[in-house]
């Protein structure tokens, strides 16, 4: 496939580019920052003209695409002022979605976020493990933007029955170098309760992207993408009981099972995490 990856210089973007190229795809790395090199083009996705131009074709790079992986965004709240977070992320996503449609690209996989589930869970989740059946409950401007991006995607696929958009609700993306502090989280159950003690190894995030590209069924689907385990040494059941006693536990939990359910991604995409922080502890 001929695939453009926006946000290709980011933590997840680098892993996605590496995996897709290793699988034999022609990958075009696009980002507002990054070093000049083969297959890389600097694009400001808040500029519609640049975005459309880059998706239609780039001299010495490509003359058309089969799919777009959209990862370009401020990756969390607080990095920019709230207004800039909204305008940057919403504009970039609209520009990529609309530009892809204008260019005749029918397959889009993009980074939504676990934050739409209610992070930082000051209001306890109604049940655990939390899954895609639970309605979105954004609690920040960053999360509101992710919610609105999903709403936009749902409307676009309704207008175009051939269009496929997969929203991957990534948990906190980690590289191996990020695992060193994980044992310190055991000092208190509340330290990482803000996202139900979840994370995702960037390499497994890239796996999810590749699987979503291969499936690419017309319509919109959202998937929670998290590691199979939590960031904690304690059992998942004990964490849920202590921190969220009012939440209904819907089934027996594995010892360190993720409380951000990945059952839909497993069932539909064939996603199966291959990496754990415990392998590097």
PDB file of C-alpha atoms in Angstrom:
ATOM      1  CA  UNK A   1       0.000   0.000   0.000  1.00  0.00           C
ATOM      2  CA  UNK A   2       0.976   3.623  -0.514  1.00  0.00           C
ATOM      3  CA  UNK A   3       0.470   5.135   2.933  1.00  0.00           C
ATOM      4  CA  UNK A   4       1.006   8.615   4.358  1.00  0.00           C
ATOM      5  CA  UNK A   5       1.682   8.812   8.099  1.00  0.00           C
ATOM      6  CA  UNK A   6       1.082  12.212   9.648  1.00  0.00           C
ATOM      7  CA  UNK A   7       2.866  12.955  12.903  1.00  0.00           C
ATOM      8  CA  UNK A   8       5.559  10.558  11.706  1.00  0.00           C
ATOM      9  CA  UNK A   9       8.246  12.060  13.957  1.00  0.00           C
ATOM     10  CA  UNK A  10       6.343  11.379  17.190  1.00  0.00           C
ATOM     11  CA  UNK A  11       6.762   8.429  19.529  1.00  0.00           C
ATOM     12  CA  UNK A  12       3.928   6.427  17.998  1.00  0.00           C
ATOM     13  CA  UNK A  13       4.569   7.766  14.508  1.00  0.00           C
ATOM     14  CA  UNK A  14       8.132   6.463  14.424  1.00  0.00           C
ATOM     15  CA  UNK A  15       6.982   2.980  15.437  1.00  0.00           C
ATOM     16  CA  UNK A  16       4.184   3.013  12.846  1.00  0.00           C
ATOM     17  CA  UNK A  17       6.493   4.097  10.025  1.00  0.00           C
ATOM     18  CA  UNK A  18       9.024   1.408  10.941  1.00  0.00           C
ATOM     19  CA  UNK A  19       6.422  -1.381  11.087  1.00  0.00           C
ATOM     20  CA  UNK A  20       4.606  -0.423   7.899  1.00  0.00           C
ATOM     21  CA  UNK A  21       7.856  -0.152   5.954  1.00  0.00           C
ATOM     22  CA  UNK A  22       9.043  -3.488   7.326  1.00  0.00           C
ATOM     23  CA  UNK A  23       5.828  -5.003   5.945  1.00  0.00           C
ATOM     24  CA  UNK A  24       6.690  -3.785   2.458  1.00  0.00           C
ATOM     25  CA  UNK A  25       4.477  -0.699   2.211  1.00  0.00           C
ATOM     26  CA  UNK A  26       5.514   2.531   0.528  1.00  0.00           C
ATOM     27  CA  UNK A  27       5.328   4.875   3.522  1.00  0.00           C
ATOM     28  CA  UNK A  28       5.504   8.653   3.262  1.00  0.00           C
ATOM     29  CA  UNK A  29       6.401  10.290   6.563  1.00  0.00           C
ATOM     30  CA  UNK A  30       4.759  13.689   7.069  1.00  0.00           C
ATOM     31  CA  UNK A  31       5.163  16.008  10.041  1.00  0.00           C
ATOM     32  CA  UNK A  32       5.619  19.644  10.973  1.00  0.00           C
ATOM     33  CA  UNK A  33       8.956  18.745  12.591  1.00  0.00           C
ATOM     34  CA  UNK A  34      11.614  16.234  11.643  1.00  0.00           C
ATOM     35  CA  UNK A  35      14.917  15.711   9.910  1.00  0.00           C
ATOM     36  CA  UNK A  36      15.276  15.743   6.154  1.00  0.00           C
ATOM     37  CA  UNK A  37      15.594  12.241   4.801  1.00  0.00           C
ATOM     38  CA  UNK A  38      14.194   9.667   2.371  1.00  0.00           C
ATOM     39  CA  UNK A  39      10.421   9.631   2.444  1.00  0.00           C
ATOM     40  CA  UNK A  40      10.052  12.587   4.827  1.00  0.00           C
ATOM     41  CA  UNK A  41       8.227  15.814   3.985  1.00  0.00           C
ATOM     42  CA  UNK A  42       7.555  18.710   6.339  1.00  0.00           C
ATOM     43  CA  UNK A  43       3.851  19.599   6.391  1.00  0.00           C
ATOM     44  CA  UNK A  44       1.829  21.896   8.657  1.00  0.00           C
ATOM     45  CA  UNK A  45      -1.514  20.108   8.943  1.00  0.00           C
ATOM     46  CA  UNK A  46      -3.268  23.162  10.336  1.00  0.00           C
ATOM     47  CA  UNK A  47      -2.839  24.609   6.832  1.00  0.00           C
ATOM     48  CA  UNK A  48      -5.469  23.105   4.518  1.00  0.00           C
ATOM     49  CA  UNK A  49      -3.574  23.973   1.354  1.00  0.00           C
ATOM     50  CA  UNK A  50      -0.412  22.209   2.495  1.00  0.00           C
ATOM     51  CA  UNK A  51      -2.410  19.213   3.689  1.00  0.00           C
ATOM     52  CA  UNK A  52      -4.352  18.716   0.470  1.00  0.00           C
ATOM     53  CA  UNK A  53      -1.253  19.234  -1.645  1.00  0.00           C
ATOM     54  CA  UNK A  54       0.669  16.637   0.360  1.00  0.00           C
ATOM     55  CA  UNK A  55      -2.144  14.073   0.035  1.00  0.00           C
ATOM     56  CA  UNK A  56      -2.622  14.527  -3.708  1.00  0.00           C
ATOM     57  CA  UNK A  57       1.081  14.200  -4.460  1.00  0.00           C
ATOM     58  CA  UNK A  58       4.592  15.455  -3.690  1.00  0.00           C
ATOM     59  CA  UNK A  59       7.305  15.696  -6.338  1.00  0.00           C
ATOM     60  CA  UNK A  60      10.051  13.117  -5.762  1.00  0.00           C
ATOM     61  CA  UNK A  61       7.874  11.453  -3.077  1.00  0.00           C
ATOM     62  CA  UNK A  62       4.532  10.132  -4.355  1.00  0.00           C
ATOM     63  CA  UNK A  63       1.803  10.739  -6.925  1.00  0.00           C
ATOM     64  CA  UNK A  64      -1.108   9.248  -4.989  1.00  0.00           C
ATOM     65  CA  UNK A  65      -2.015   7.328  -1.860  1.00  0.00           C
ATOM     66  CA  UNK A  66      -4.102   4.331  -0.846  1.00  0.00           C
ATOM     67  CA  UNK A  67      -4.431   5.233   2.838  1.00  0.00           C
ATOM     68  CA  UNK A  68      -3.659   7.821   5.495  1.00  0.00           C
ATOM     69  CA  UNK A  69      -2.611   7.181   9.084  1.00  0.00           C
ATOM     70  CA  UNK A  70      -3.319  10.415  10.953  1.00  0.00           C
ATOM     71  CA  UNK A  71      -1.321  10.787  14.170  1.00  0.00           C
ATOM     72  CA  UNK A  72      -0.346  14.464  13.991  1.00  0.00           C
ATOM     73  CA  UNK A  73      -1.574  16.371  17.046  1.00  0.00           C
ATOM     74  CA  UNK A  74      -0.601  17.933  20.319  1.00  0.00           C
ATOM     75  CA  UNK A  75      -0.520  14.561  22.138  1.00  0.00           C
ATOM     76  CA  UNK A  76      -2.031  15.704  25.440  1.00  0.00           C
ATOM     77  CA  UNK A  77      -3.600  18.639  27.199  1.00  0.00           C
ATOM     78  CA  UNK A  78      -1.406  21.234  28.872  1.00  0.00           C
ATOM     79  CA  UNK A  79       1.305  21.233  26.214  1.00  0.00           C
ATOM     80  CA  UNK A  80      -0.408  24.190  24.566  1.00  0.00           C
ATOM     81  CA  UNK A  81      -3.010  26.608  25.930  1.00  0.00           C
ATOM     82  CA  UNK A  82      -6.478  25.087  25.732  1.00  0.00           C
ATOM     83  CA  UNK A  83      -7.600  27.236  22.819  1.00  0.00           C
ATOM     84  CA  UNK A  84      -4.510  26.308  20.830  1.00  0.00           C
ATOM     85  CA  UNK A  85      -4.912  22.616  21.659  1.00  0.00           C
ATOM     86  CA  UNK A  86      -8.446  22.762  20.250  1.00  0.00           C
ATOM     87  CA  UNK A  87      -7.635  24.752  17.137  1.00  0.00           C
ATOM     88  CA  UNK A  88      -4.454  22.814  16.358  1.00  0.00           C
ATOM     89  CA  UNK A  89      -5.894  19.328  16.758  1.00  0.00           C
ATOM     90  CA  UNK A  90      -9.354  19.970  15.348  1.00  0.00           C
ATOM     91  CA  UNK A  91      -8.036  21.858  12.327  1.00  0.00           C
ATOM     92  CA  UNK A  92      -5.414  19.233  11.568  1.00  0.00           C
ATOM     93  CA  UNK A  93      -7.913  16.395  11.748  1.00  0.00           C
ATOM     94  CA  UNK A  94     -10.515  18.184   9.631  1.00  0.00           C
ATOM     95  CA  UNK A  95      -7.873  19.061   7.061  1.00  0.00           C
ATOM     96  CA  UNK A  96      -6.578  15.486   6.840  1.00  0.00           C
ATOM     97  CA  UNK A  97     -10.050  13.920   6.664  1.00  0.00           C
ATOM     98  CA  UNK A  98     -11.344  16.414   4.118  1.00  0.00           C
ATOM     99  CA  UNK A  99      -8.114  16.405   2.127  1.00  0.00           C
ATOM    100  CA  UNK A 100      -8.172  12.613   1.949  1.00  0.00           C
ATOM    101  CA  UNK A 101     -11.766  12.682   0.713  1.00  0.00           C
ATOM    102  CA  UNK A 102     -10.909  15.230  -1.972  1.00  0.00           C
ATOM    103  CA  UNK A 103      -7.940  13.105  -3.050  1.00  0.00           C
ATOM    104  CA  UNK A 104     -10.121  10.012  -3.348  1.00  0.00           C
ATOM    105  CA  UNK A 105      -8.446   8.196  -0.437  1.00  0.00           C
ATOM    106  CA  UNK A 106     -10.946   5.786   1.110  1.00  0.00           C
ATOM    107  CA  UNK A 107      -8.958   4.382   4.046  1.00  0.00           C
ATOM    108  CA  UNK A 108      -8.145   6.465   7.128  1.00  0.00           C
ATOM    109  CA  UNK A 109      -6.812   5.178  10.435  1.00  0.00           C
ATOM    110  CA  UNK A 110      -6.255   7.809  13.092  1.00  0.00           C
ATOM    111  CA  UNK A 111      -5.355   8.373  16.715  1.00  0.00           C
ATOM    112  CA  UNK A 112      -8.311   9.007  18.931  1.00  0.00           C
ATOM    113  CA  UNK A 113      -7.697   8.724  22.676  1.00  0.00           C
ATOM    114  CA  UNK A 114      -8.539   6.886  25.874  1.00  0.00           C
ATOM    115  CA  UNK A 115      -9.357  10.315  27.314  1.00  0.00           C
ATOM    116  CA  UNK A 116     -12.833  10.221  25.730  1.00  0.00           C
ATOM    117  CA  UNK A 117     -13.764   7.554  28.315  1.00  0.00           C
ATOM    118  CA  UNK A 118     -13.688   9.998  31.225  1.00  0.00           C
ATOM    119  CA  UNK A 119     -10.050  10.521  32.185  1.00  0.00           C
ATOM    120  CA  UNK A 120      -8.990  11.453  34.872  1.00  0.00           C
ATOM    121  CA  UNK A 121     -11.936   9.525  36.359  1.00  0.00           C
ATOM    122  CA  UNK A 122     -12.719  11.993  39.114  1.00  0.00           C
ATOM    123  CA  UNK A 123     -16.188  10.610  38.417  1.00  0.00           C
ATOM    124  CA  UNK A 124     -15.761   6.833  38.767  1.00  0.00           C
ATOM    125  CA  UNK A 125     -16.412   4.683  35.708  1.00  0.00           C
ATOM    126  CA  UNK A 126     -19.795   2.930  35.880  1.00  0.00           C
ATOM    127  CA  UNK A 127     -18.259  -0.467  35.220  1.00  0.00           C
ATOM    128  CA  UNK A 128     -14.880  -2.166  34.786  1.00  0.00           C
ATOM    129  CA  UNK A 129     -13.349  -3.161  32.405  1.00  0.00           C
ATOM    130  CA  UNK A 130     -14.410  -0.071  30.461  1.00  0.00           C
ATOM    131  CA  UNK A 131     -15.184  -0.687  26.788  1.00  0.00           C
ATOM    132  CA  UNK A 132     -16.469   0.952  23.616  1.00  0.00           C
ATOM    133  CA  UNK A 133     -20.117   0.459  24.602  1.00  0.00           C
ATOM    134  CA  UNK A 134     -19.679   3.185  27.211  1.00  0.00           C
ATOM    135  CA  UNK A 135     -20.609   6.639  25.931  1.00  0.00           C
ATOM    136  CA  UNK A 136     -17.849   9.213  25.614  1.00  0.00           C
ATOM    137  CA  UNK A 137     -17.407  11.536  28.599  1.00  0.00           C
ATOM    138  CA  UNK A 138     -14.717  14.108  27.773  1.00  0.00           C
ATOM    139  CA  UNK A 139     -13.391  15.975  30.807  1.00  0.00           C
ATOM    140  CA  UNK A 140     -10.878  18.345  29.161  1.00  0.00           C
ATOM    141  CA  UNK A 141     -10.534  20.485  26.042  1.00  0.00           C
ATOM    142  CA  UNK A 142      -8.087  17.922  24.620  1.00  0.00           C
ATOM    143  CA  UNK A 143     -10.646  15.183  25.173  1.00  0.00           C
ATOM    144  CA  UNK A 144     -13.521  17.280  23.799  1.00  0.00           C
ATOM    145  CA  UNK A 145     -11.523  17.648  20.613  1.00  0.00           C
ATOM    146  CA  UNK A 146     -11.009  13.881  20.370  1.00  0.00           C
ATOM    147  CA  UNK A 147     -14.752  13.392  20.889  1.00  0.00           C
ATOM    148  CA  UNK A 148     -15.570  15.885  18.141  1.00  0.00           C
ATOM    149  CA  UNK A 149     -13.090  14.227  15.781  1.00  0.00           C
ATOM    150  CA  UNK A 150     -14.977  10.959  16.223  1.00  0.00           C
ATOM    151  CA  UNK A 151     -18.263  12.754  15.570  1.00  0.00           C
ATOM    152  CA  UNK A 152     -16.809  14.270  12.394  1.00  0.00           C
ATOM    153  CA  UNK A 153     -15.645  10.845  11.216  1.00  0.00           C
ATOM    154  CA  UNK A 154     -19.093   9.354  11.771  1.00  0.00           C
ATOM    155  CA  UNK A 155     -20.722  12.041   9.646  1.00  0.00           C
ATOM    156  CA  UNK A 156     -18.196  11.746   6.822  1.00  0.00           C
ATOM    157  CA  UNK A 157     -18.651   7.986   6.428  1.00  0.00           C
ATOM    158  CA  UNK A 158     -22.421   8.509   6.334  1.00  0.00           C
ATOM    159  CA  UNK A 159     -21.968  10.818   3.375  1.00  0.00           C
ATOM    160  CA  UNK A 160     -19.551   8.441   1.626  1.00  0.00           C
ATOM    161  CA  UNK A 161     -20.492   4.751   1.936  1.00  0.00           C
ATOM    162  CA  UNK A 162     -17.088   3.663   0.574  1.00  0.00           C
ATOM    163  CA  UNK A 163     -15.093   5.580   3.178  1.00  0.00           C
ATOM    164  CA  UNK A 164     -13.441   3.676   6.040  1.00  0.00           C
ATOM    165  CA  UNK A 165     -12.337   5.530   9.181  1.00  0.00           C
ATOM    166  CA  UNK A 166     -10.975   3.659  12.195  1.00  0.00           C
ATOM    167  CA  UNK A 167     -10.506   5.624  15.433  1.00  0.00           C
ATOM    168  CA  UNK A 168      -7.888   3.971  17.634  1.00  0.00           C
ATOM    169  CA  UNK A 169      -8.348   5.110  21.225  1.00  0.00           C
ATOM    170  CA  UNK A 170      -4.745   4.732  22.288  1.00  0.00           C
ATOM    171  CA  UNK A 171      -3.815   4.474  25.929  1.00  0.00           C
ATOM    172  CA  UNK A 172      -0.684   6.260  27.215  1.00  0.00           C
ATOM    173  CA  UNK A 173       1.987   5.473  24.582  1.00  0.00           C
ATOM    174  CA  UNK A 174       5.311   4.213  25.925  1.00  0.00           C
ATOM    175  CA  UNK A 175       8.746   3.325  24.585  1.00  0.00           C
ATOM    176  CA  UNK A 176      11.060   0.883  26.365  1.00  0.00           C
ATOM    177  CA  UNK A 177      12.958   3.854  27.806  1.00  0.00           C
ATOM    178  CA  UNK A 178       9.751   4.976  29.544  1.00  0.00           C
ATOM    179  CA  UNK A 179       9.410   1.805  31.622  1.00  0.00           C
ATOM    180  CA  UNK A 180      12.074   2.569  34.239  1.00  0.00           C
ATOM    181  CA  UNK A 181       9.693   4.503  36.578  1.00  0.00           C
ATOM    182  CA  UNK A 182       6.913   1.901  36.437  1.00  0.00           C
ATOM    183  CA  UNK A 183       7.850   0.064  39.673  1.00  0.00           C
ATOM    184  CA  UNK A 184       7.501   3.365  41.550  1.00  0.00           C
ATOM    185  CA  UNK A 185       3.773   3.438  40.738  1.00  0.00           C
ATOM    186  CA  UNK A 186       3.266   0.717  43.355  1.00  0.00           C
ATOM    187  CA  UNK A 187       3.790   3.364  46.046  1.00  0.00           C
ATOM    188  CA  UNK A 188       0.103   4.245  45.819  1.00  0.00           C
ATOM    189  CA  UNK A 189      -2.915   2.964  43.939  1.00  0.00           C
ATOM    190  CA  UNK A 190      -3.979   6.519  43.146  1.00  0.00           C
ATOM    191  CA  UNK A 191      -0.816   7.524  41.283  1.00  0.00           C
ATOM    192  CA  UNK A 192      -1.958   6.106  37.968  1.00  0.00           C
ATOM    193  CA  UNK A 193      -5.695   5.678  38.564  1.00  0.00           C
ATOM    194  CA  UNK A 194      -6.301   8.578  36.194  1.00  0.00           C
ATOM    195  CA  UNK A 195      -6.333   6.237  33.184  1.00  0.00           C
ATOM    196  CA  UNK A 196      -7.245   2.975  34.950  1.00  0.00           C
ATOM    197  CA  UNK A 197      -3.525   2.113  35.172  1.00  0.00           C
ATOM    198  CA  UNK A 198      -3.310   1.677  31.409  1.00  0.00           C
ATOM    199  CA  UNK A 199      -0.581   2.094  28.791  1.00  0.00           C
ATOM    200  CA  UNK A 200       0.355   0.851  25.318  1.00  0.00           C
ATOM    201  CA  UNK A 201       3.793  -0.021  23.984  1.00  0.00           C
ATOM    202  CA  UNK A 202       4.407   2.023  20.814  1.00  0.00           C
ATOM    203  CA  UNK A 203       5.248  -1.169  18.918  1.00  0.00           C
ATOM    204  CA  UNK A 204       1.875  -2.652  19.813  1.00  0.00           C
ATOM    205  CA  UNK A 205       0.231   0.620  18.847  1.00  0.00           C
ATOM    206  CA  UNK A 206       1.850   0.207  15.438  1.00  0.00           C
ATOM    207  CA  UNK A 207       0.500  -3.340  15.248  1.00  0.00           C
ATOM    208  CA  UNK A 208      -3.019  -2.012  15.828  1.00  0.00           C
ATOM    209  CA  UNK A 209      -2.572   0.562  13.059  1.00  0.00           C
ATOM    210  CA  UNK A 210      -1.402  -2.070  10.592  1.00  0.00           C
ATOM    211  CA  UNK A 211      -4.294  -4.384  11.441  1.00  0.00           C
ATOM    212  CA  UNK A 212      -6.820  -1.564  11.080  1.00  0.00           C
ATOM    213  CA  UNK A 213      -5.379  -0.699   7.664  1.00  0.00           C
ATOM    214  CA  UNK A 214      -5.669  -4.292   6.512  1.00  0.00           C
ATOM    215  CA  UNK A 215      -9.281  -4.591   7.665  1.00  0.00           C
ATOM    216  CA  UNK A 216     -10.456  -1.185   6.394  1.00  0.00           C
ATOM    217  CA  UNK A 217     -14.162  -1.944   6.239  1.00  0.00           C
ATOM    218  CA  UNK A 218     -16.434   0.893   5.011  1.00  0.00           C
ATOM    219  CA  UNK A 219     -17.879   2.909   7.871  1.00  0.00           C
ATOM    220  CA  UNK A 220     -16.635   4.131  11.238  1.00  0.00           C
ATOM    221  CA  UNK A 221     -15.366   2.029  14.121  1.00  0.00           C
ATOM    222  CA  UNK A 222     -13.664   2.960  17.392  1.00  0.00           C
ATOM    223  CA  UNK A 223     -11.299   0.624  19.221  1.00  0.00           C
ATOM    224  CA  UNK A 224      -9.609   0.901  22.609  1.00  0.00           C
ATOM    225  CA  UNK A 225      -5.924   0.081  22.143  1.00  0.00           C
ATOM    226  CA  UNK A 226      -4.060  -0.738  25.350  1.00  0.00           C
ATOM    227  CA  UNK A 227      -1.506  -3.204  26.647  1.00  0.00           C
ATOM    228  CA  UNK A 228      -2.835  -6.520  27.927  1.00  0.00           C
ATOM    229  CA  UNK A 229      -1.705  -5.647  31.463  1.00  0.00           C
ATOM    230  CA  UNK A 230      -1.674  -2.626  33.780  1.00  0.00           C
ATOM    231  CA  UNK A 231       1.285  -0.546  34.949  1.00  0.00           C
ATOM    232  CA  UNK A 232       0.988  -2.049  38.448  1.00  0.00           C
ATOM    233  CA  UNK A 233       2.392  -5.072  40.284  1.00  0.00           C
ATOM    234  CA  UNK A 234      -0.811  -5.365  42.328  1.00  0.00           C
ATOM    235  CA  UNK A 235      -3.757  -7.333  41.022  1.00  0.00           C
ATOM    236  CA  UNK A 236      -6.270  -5.543  38.839  1.00  0.00           C
ATOM    237  CA  UNK A 237      -9.147  -6.693  41.038  1.00  0.00           C
ATOM    238  CA  UNK A 238      -7.611  -5.192  44.167  1.00  0.00           C
ATOM    239  CA  UNK A 239      -6.938  -1.885  42.412  1.00  0.00           C
ATOM    240  CA  UNK A 240     -10.524  -1.610  41.202  1.00  0.00           C
ATOM    241  CA  UNK A 241     -11.926  -2.541  44.620  1.00  0.00           C
ATOM    242  CA  UNK A 242      -9.813   0.028  46.480  1.00  0.00           C
ATOM    243  CA  UNK A 243     -10.033   3.016  44.146  1.00  0.00           C
ATOM    244  CA  UNK A 244     -13.399   2.538  42.433  1.00  0.00           C
ATOM    245  CA  UNK A 245     -15.543   0.571  44.916  1.00  0.00           C
ATOM    246  CA  UNK A 246     -18.780   1.820  43.334  1.00  0.00           C
ATOM    247  CA  UNK A 247     -17.907   0.502  39.859  1.00  0.00           C
ATOM    248  CA  UNK A 248     -19.526  -2.750  38.779  1.00  0.00           C
ATOM    249  CA  UNK A 249     -16.967  -5.432  37.918  1.00  0.00           C
ATOM    250  CA  UNK A 250     -18.541  -7.136  34.919  1.00  0.00           C
ATOM    251  CA  UNK A 251     -16.458 -10.330  34.987  1.00  0.00           C
ATOM    252  CA  UNK A 252     -13.601 -12.028  36.762  1.00  0.00           C
ATOM    253  CA  UNK A 253     -10.358 -10.182  36.121  1.00  0.00           C
ATOM    254  CA  UNK A 254      -6.990 -11.688  35.284  1.00  0.00           C
ATOM    255  CA  UNK A 255      -4.140 -11.006  37.712  1.00  0.00           C
ATOM    256  CA  UNK A 256      -2.816  -7.939  35.901  1.00  0.00           C
ATOM    257  CA  UNK A 257      -5.484  -7.635  33.207  1.00  0.00           C
ATOM    258  CA  UNK A 258      -6.010  -4.247  31.601  1.00  0.00           C
ATOM    259  CA  UNK A 259      -9.076  -2.412  32.870  1.00  0.00           C
ATOM    260  CA  UNK A 260      -9.364  -0.699  29.481  1.00  0.00           C
ATOM    261  CA  UNK A 261     -10.966  -3.543  27.576  1.00  0.00           C
ATOM    262  CA  UNK A 262      -9.260  -4.536  24.337  1.00  0.00           C
ATOM    263  CA  UNK A 263     -11.705  -7.334  23.583  1.00  0.00           C
ATOM    264  CA  UNK A 264     -13.219  -5.533  20.581  1.00  0.00           C
ATOM    265  CA  UNK A 265      -9.781  -4.901  19.058  1.00  0.00           C
ATOM    266  CA  UNK A 266      -8.895  -8.540  19.629  1.00  0.00           C
ATOM    267  CA  UNK A 267     -12.154  -9.823  18.154  1.00  0.00           C
ATOM    268  CA  UNK A 268     -12.443  -7.526  15.141  1.00  0.00           C
ATOM    269  CA  UNK A 269      -8.867  -6.546  14.287  1.00  0.00           C
ATOM    270  CA  UNK A 270      -7.024  -9.611  15.543  1.00  0.00           C
ATOM    271  CA  UNK A 271      -4.982  -7.283  17.759  1.00  0.00           C
ATOM    272  CA  UNK A 272      -2.904  -8.965  20.453  1.00  0.00           C
ATOM    273  CA  UNK A 273      -0.309  -7.021  22.489  1.00  0.00           C
ATOM    274  CA  UNK A 274       3.161  -8.529  22.225  1.00  0.00           C
ATOM    275  CA  UNK A 275       5.037  -6.245  24.625  1.00  0.00           C
ATOM    276  CA  UNK A 276       4.853  -5.542  28.363  1.00  0.00           C
ATOM    277  CA  UNK A 277       6.784  -3.287  30.694  1.00  0.00           C
ATOM    278  CA  UNK A 278       7.347  -6.392  32.838  1.00  0.00           C
ATOM    279  CA  UNK A 279       9.732  -7.690  30.192  1.00  0.00           C
ATOM    280  CA  UNK A 280      12.014  -4.744  30.979  1.00  0.00           C
ATOM    281  CA  UNK A 281      11.599  -4.431  34.752  1.00  0.00           C
TER     282      UNK A 281
END
